[in-house]
Coordinates of C-alpha atoms and ligand atoms in Angstrom, one line a residue:
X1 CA 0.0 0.0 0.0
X2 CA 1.2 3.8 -0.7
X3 CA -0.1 6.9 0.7
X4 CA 0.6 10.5 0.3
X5 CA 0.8 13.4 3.1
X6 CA 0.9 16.9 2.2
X7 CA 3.5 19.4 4.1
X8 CA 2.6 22.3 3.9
X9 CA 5.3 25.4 5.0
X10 CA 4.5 27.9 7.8
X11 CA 4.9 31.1 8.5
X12 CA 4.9 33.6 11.4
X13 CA 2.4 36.2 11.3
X14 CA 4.3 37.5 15.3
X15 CA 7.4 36.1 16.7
X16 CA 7.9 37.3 20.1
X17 CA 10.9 36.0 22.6
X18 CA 10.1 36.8 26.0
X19 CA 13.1 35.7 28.1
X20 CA 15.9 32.9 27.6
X21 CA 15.1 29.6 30.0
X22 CA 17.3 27.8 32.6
X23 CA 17.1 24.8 30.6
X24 CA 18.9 27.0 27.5
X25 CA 15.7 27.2 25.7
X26 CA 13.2 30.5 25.0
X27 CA 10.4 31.5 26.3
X28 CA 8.1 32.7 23.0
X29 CA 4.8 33.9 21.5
X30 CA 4.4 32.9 17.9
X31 CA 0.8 33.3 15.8
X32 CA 1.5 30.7 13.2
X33 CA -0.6 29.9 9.9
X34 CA 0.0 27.8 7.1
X35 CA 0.4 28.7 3.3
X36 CA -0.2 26.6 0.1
X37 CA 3.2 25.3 -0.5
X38 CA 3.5 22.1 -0.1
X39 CA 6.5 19.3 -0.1
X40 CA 5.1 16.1 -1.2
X41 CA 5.3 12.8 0.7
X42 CA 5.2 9.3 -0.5
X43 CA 4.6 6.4 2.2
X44 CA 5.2 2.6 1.3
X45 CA 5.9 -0.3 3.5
X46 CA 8.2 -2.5 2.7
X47 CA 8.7 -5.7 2.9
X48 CA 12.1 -5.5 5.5
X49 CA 12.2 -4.0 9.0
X50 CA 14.0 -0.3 8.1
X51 CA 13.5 3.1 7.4
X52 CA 14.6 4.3 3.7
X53 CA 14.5 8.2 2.4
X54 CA 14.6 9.4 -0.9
X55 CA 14.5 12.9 -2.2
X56 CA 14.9 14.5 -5.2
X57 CA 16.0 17.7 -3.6
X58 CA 20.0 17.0 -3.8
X59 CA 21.0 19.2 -0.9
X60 CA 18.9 17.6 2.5
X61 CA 20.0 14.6 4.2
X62 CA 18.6 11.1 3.5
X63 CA 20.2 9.2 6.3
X64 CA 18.8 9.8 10.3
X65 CA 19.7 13.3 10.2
X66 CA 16.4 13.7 8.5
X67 CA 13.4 14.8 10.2
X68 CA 11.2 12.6 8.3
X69 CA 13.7 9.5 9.2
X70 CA 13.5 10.8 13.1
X71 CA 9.9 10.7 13.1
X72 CA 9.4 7.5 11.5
X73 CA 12.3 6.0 13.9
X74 CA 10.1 7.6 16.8
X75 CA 6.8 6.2 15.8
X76 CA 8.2 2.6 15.5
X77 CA 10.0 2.7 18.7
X78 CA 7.4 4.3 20.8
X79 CA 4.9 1.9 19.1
X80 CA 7.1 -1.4 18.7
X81 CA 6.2 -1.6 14.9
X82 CA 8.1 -4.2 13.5
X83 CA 7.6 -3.1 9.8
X84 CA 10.3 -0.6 7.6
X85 CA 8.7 1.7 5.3
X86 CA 10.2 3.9 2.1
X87 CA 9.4 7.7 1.9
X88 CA 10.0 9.2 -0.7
X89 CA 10.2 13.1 -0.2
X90 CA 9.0 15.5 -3.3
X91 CA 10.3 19.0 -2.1
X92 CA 8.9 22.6 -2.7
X93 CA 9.4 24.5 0.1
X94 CA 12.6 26.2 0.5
X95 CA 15.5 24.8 2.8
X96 CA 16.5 26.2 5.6
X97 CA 13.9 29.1 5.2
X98 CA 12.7 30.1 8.3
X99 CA 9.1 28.0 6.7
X100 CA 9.4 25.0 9.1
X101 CA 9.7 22.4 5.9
X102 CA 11.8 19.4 7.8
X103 CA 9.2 19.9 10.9
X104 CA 6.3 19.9 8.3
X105 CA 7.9 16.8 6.9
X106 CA 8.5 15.5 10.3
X107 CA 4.8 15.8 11.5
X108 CA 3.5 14.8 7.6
X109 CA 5.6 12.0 8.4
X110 CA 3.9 11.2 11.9
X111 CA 0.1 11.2 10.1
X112 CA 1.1 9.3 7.2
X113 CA 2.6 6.6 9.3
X114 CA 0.0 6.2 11.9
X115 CA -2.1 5.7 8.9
X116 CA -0.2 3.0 7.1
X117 CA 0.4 1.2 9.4
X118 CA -3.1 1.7 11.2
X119 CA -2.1 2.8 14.8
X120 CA -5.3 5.3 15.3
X121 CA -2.9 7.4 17.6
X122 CA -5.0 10.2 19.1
X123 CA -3.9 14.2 17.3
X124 CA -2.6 15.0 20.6
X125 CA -0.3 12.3 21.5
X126 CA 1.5 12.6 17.9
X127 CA 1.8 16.2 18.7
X128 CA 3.8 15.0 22.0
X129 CA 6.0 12.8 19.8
X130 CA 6.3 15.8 17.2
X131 CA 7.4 17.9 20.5
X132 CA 10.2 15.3 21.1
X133 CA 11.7 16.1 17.1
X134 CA 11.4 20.0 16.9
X135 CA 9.6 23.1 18.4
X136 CA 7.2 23.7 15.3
X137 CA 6.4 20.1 14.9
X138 CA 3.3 20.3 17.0
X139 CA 1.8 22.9 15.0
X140 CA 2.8 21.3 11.6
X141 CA 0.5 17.7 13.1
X142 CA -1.9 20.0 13.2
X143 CA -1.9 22.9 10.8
X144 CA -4.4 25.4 10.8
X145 CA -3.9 28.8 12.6
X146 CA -2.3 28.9 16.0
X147 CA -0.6 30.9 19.0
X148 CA 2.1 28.5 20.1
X149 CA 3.7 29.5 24.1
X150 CA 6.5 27.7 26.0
X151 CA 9.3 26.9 23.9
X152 CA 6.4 26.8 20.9
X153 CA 5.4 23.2 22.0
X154 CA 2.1 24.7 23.7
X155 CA -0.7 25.4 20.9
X156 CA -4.3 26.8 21.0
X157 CA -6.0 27.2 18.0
X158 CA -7.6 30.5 17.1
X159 CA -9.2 31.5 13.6
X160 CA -7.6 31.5 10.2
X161 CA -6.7 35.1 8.8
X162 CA -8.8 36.2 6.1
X163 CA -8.2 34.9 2.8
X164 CA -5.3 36.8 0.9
X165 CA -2.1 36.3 -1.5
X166 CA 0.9 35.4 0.1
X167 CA 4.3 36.4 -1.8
X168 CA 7.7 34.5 -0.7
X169 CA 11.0 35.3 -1.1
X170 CA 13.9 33.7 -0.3
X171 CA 17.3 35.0 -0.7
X172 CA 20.6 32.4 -2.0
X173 CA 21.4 32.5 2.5
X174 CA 21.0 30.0 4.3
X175 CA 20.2 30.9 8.0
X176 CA 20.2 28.6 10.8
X177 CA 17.6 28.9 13.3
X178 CA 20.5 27.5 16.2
X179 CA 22.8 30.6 15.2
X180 CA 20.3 33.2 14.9
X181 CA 18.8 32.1 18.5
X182 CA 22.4 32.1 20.1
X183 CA 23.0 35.6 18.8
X184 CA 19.5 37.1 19.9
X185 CA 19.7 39.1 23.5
X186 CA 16.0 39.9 24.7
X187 CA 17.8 42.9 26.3
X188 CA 18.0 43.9 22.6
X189 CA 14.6 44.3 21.9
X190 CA 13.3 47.9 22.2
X191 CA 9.7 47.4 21.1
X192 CA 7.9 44.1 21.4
X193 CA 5.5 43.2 18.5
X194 CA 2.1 42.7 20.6
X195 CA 0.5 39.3 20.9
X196 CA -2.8 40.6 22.2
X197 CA -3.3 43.5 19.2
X198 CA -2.2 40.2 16.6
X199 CA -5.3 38.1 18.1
X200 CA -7.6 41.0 18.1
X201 CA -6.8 41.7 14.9
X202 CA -7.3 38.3 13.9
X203 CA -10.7 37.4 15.4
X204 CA -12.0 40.6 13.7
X205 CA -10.8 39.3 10.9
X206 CA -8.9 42.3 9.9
X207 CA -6.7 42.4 7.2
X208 CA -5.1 45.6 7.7
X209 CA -5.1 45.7 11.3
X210 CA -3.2 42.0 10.6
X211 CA -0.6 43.9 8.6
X212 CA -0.2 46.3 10.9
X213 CA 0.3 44.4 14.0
X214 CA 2.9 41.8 12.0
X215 CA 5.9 41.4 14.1
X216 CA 9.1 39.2 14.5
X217 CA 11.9 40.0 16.7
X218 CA 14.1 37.5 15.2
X219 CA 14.7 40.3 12.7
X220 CA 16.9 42.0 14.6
X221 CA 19.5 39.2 14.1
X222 CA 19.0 38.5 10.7
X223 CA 18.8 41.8 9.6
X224 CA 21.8 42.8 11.2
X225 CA 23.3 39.7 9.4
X226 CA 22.7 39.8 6.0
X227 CA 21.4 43.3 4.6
X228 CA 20.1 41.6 1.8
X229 CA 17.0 41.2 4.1
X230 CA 16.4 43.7 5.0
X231 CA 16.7 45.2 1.3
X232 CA 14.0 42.4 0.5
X233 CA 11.9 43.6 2.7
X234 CA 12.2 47.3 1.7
X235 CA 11.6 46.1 -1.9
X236 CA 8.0 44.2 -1.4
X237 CA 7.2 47.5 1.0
X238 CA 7.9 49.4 -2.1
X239 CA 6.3 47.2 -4.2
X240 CA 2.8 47.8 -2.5
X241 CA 3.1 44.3 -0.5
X242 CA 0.1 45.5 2.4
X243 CA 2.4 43.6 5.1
X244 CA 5.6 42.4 5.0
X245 CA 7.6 40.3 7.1
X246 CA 11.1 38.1 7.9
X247 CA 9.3 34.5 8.5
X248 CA 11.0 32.6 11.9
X249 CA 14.6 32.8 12.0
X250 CA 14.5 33.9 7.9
X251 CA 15.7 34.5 5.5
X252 CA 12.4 34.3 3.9
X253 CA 10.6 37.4 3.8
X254 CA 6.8 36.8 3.1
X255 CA 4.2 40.1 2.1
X256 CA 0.7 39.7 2.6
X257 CA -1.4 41.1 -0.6
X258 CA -5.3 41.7 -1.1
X259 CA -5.9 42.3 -4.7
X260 CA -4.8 40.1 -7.4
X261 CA -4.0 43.1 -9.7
X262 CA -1.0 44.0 -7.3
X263 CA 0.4 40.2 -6.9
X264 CA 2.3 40.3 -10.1
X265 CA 3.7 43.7 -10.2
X266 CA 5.1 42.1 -6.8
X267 CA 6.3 39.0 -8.2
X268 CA 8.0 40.5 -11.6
X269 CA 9.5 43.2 -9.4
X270 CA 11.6 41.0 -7.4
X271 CA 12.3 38.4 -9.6
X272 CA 14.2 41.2 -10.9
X273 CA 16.9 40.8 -7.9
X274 CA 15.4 37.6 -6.4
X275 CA 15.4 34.1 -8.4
X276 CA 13.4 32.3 -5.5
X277 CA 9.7 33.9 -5.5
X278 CA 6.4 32.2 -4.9
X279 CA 3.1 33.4 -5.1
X280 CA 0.6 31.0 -2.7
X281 CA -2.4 31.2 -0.8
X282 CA -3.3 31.3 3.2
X283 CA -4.4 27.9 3.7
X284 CA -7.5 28.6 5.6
Ligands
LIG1 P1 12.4 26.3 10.9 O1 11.6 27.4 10.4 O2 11.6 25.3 11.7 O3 13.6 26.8 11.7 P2 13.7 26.0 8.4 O4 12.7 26.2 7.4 O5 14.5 27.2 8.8 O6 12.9 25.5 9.7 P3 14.4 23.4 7.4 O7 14.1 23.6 6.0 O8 13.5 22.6 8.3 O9 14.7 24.8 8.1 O10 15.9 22.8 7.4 C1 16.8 23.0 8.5 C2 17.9 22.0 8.4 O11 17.4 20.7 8.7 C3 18.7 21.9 7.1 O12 20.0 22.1 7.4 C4 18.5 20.5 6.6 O13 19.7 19.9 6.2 C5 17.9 19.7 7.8 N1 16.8 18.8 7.4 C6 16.6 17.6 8.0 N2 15.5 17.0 7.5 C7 15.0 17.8 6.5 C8 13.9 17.8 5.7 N3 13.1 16.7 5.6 N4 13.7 18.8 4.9 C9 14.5 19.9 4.9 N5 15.6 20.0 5.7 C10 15.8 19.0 6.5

């Protein structure tokens, strides 16, 4: 038997650190949502006890330094299953982005396999497993729209955004998330985005009060790091992008867009300077 899981990327509409934790980790407020790009996975059992990746992306891991190996590992050891299975990972979203694809993959990972091999393990308890392979897994089991607290492990669900164009970019960086949270000081931080006006904002269901209220400290590492960034950034503002932000640690900068008419000025503007754009939907 094969099945198929979809995985789709995140982004952060606020990313807020509150204060570093004894146990090295941070204390954070993130409004998460998910947009229509989507890796693609493949599921098969097969016939000998082991775990087998494939990719057609050249530049991720296929050995157990993949998420999507992890989680499979995880779900068999946990669950004693005595079966090997082949995934076979069809990748879209950006590496190393800042759009959560190995914890997406990870947690697409987690559903698929409590489907093939029929273990009918409750959401919640594959979100505990997802907790043990990343902070963002959780959120990727269960997609939707969330405000994630803790280290980002605890979620409550809260209303999709309204409908609206999302535009990517990703500069040739790669960022990773480790560095950029060893470099961030809270003491930094002049102005914190605010959590409460995002969640207003959101169960209004306002779209420019959501663009207004977009927020992600990370940015002040990032930035700082490669001004290339920040230039993105500048460029969709210019571009008439109604909202635009760095997504988790970045480099991805993601602007939020209305009207159709003003998505492709947006797009052929930066592909100008930028080769990796996208043009998606929310996924609401
Ligand atoms: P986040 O937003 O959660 O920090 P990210 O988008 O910045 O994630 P990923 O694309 O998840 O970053 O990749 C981070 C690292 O994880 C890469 O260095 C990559 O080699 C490794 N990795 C392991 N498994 C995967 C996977 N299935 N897909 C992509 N990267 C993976």
């Amino acid at each position: 038997m094969k099945i198929y899981e979809k995985a789709p990327a995140k982004i952060n509409l606020l990313l807020d650190v509150l204060r570093k934790r004894e146990d090295g980790f941070h204390e954070v407020e993130m409004i998460m949502t998910m947009v229509d790009l989507a890796d693609r996975l493949e599921m098969e059992e097969l016939p000998r006890d082991s775990i087998m990746i494939s990719s057609q992306a050249g530049y991720i891991p296929l050995d157990e330094k993949n998420l999507a190996f992890q989680a499979a590992k995880l779900i068999k050891d946990r669950y004693d299953v005595r079966k090997g299975v082949y995934i076979h990972l069809d990748k879209k979203i950006p590496v190393a982005a800042g759009l959560a694809g190995g914890s997406s993959d990870a947690a697409a990972t987690l559903r698929g396999l409590n489907r093939l091999w029929g273990l009918n393990i409750p959401q919640d308890e594959l979100c505990k497993l997802g907790a043990e392979l990343g902070s963002d897994v959780p959120f990727c089991v269960t997609g939707g729209t969330a405000l994630a607290t803790g280290r980002g492990e605890r979620l409550e669900r809260i209303d999709n955004p309204p409908q609206c164009w999302v535009v990517l970019a990703k500069p040739p960086i790669n960022v990773s998330t480790a560095d950029v949270y060893g470099r961030f000081r809270v003491s930094d931080i002049k102005e914190h985005p605010s959590t409460a006006a995002m969640l207003g904002a959101i169960s209004r269901g306002s779209f420019s009060d959501i663009c207004g209220n977009l927020g992600n400290v990370l940015e002040s590492v990032t930035l700082g790091l490669y001004p290339e960034v920040l230039q993105l950034k500048e460029s969709m503002e210019r571009l008439g992008a109604d909202g635009v932000l760095m997504s988790g640690s970045g480099p991805t900068v993601f602007g939020l867009v209305s009207k159709e008419a003003k998505v492709s000025r947006i797009y052929n503007g930066l592909r100008g300077f930028c080769k990796e754009v996208y043009v998606v939907r929310m996924l609401t």
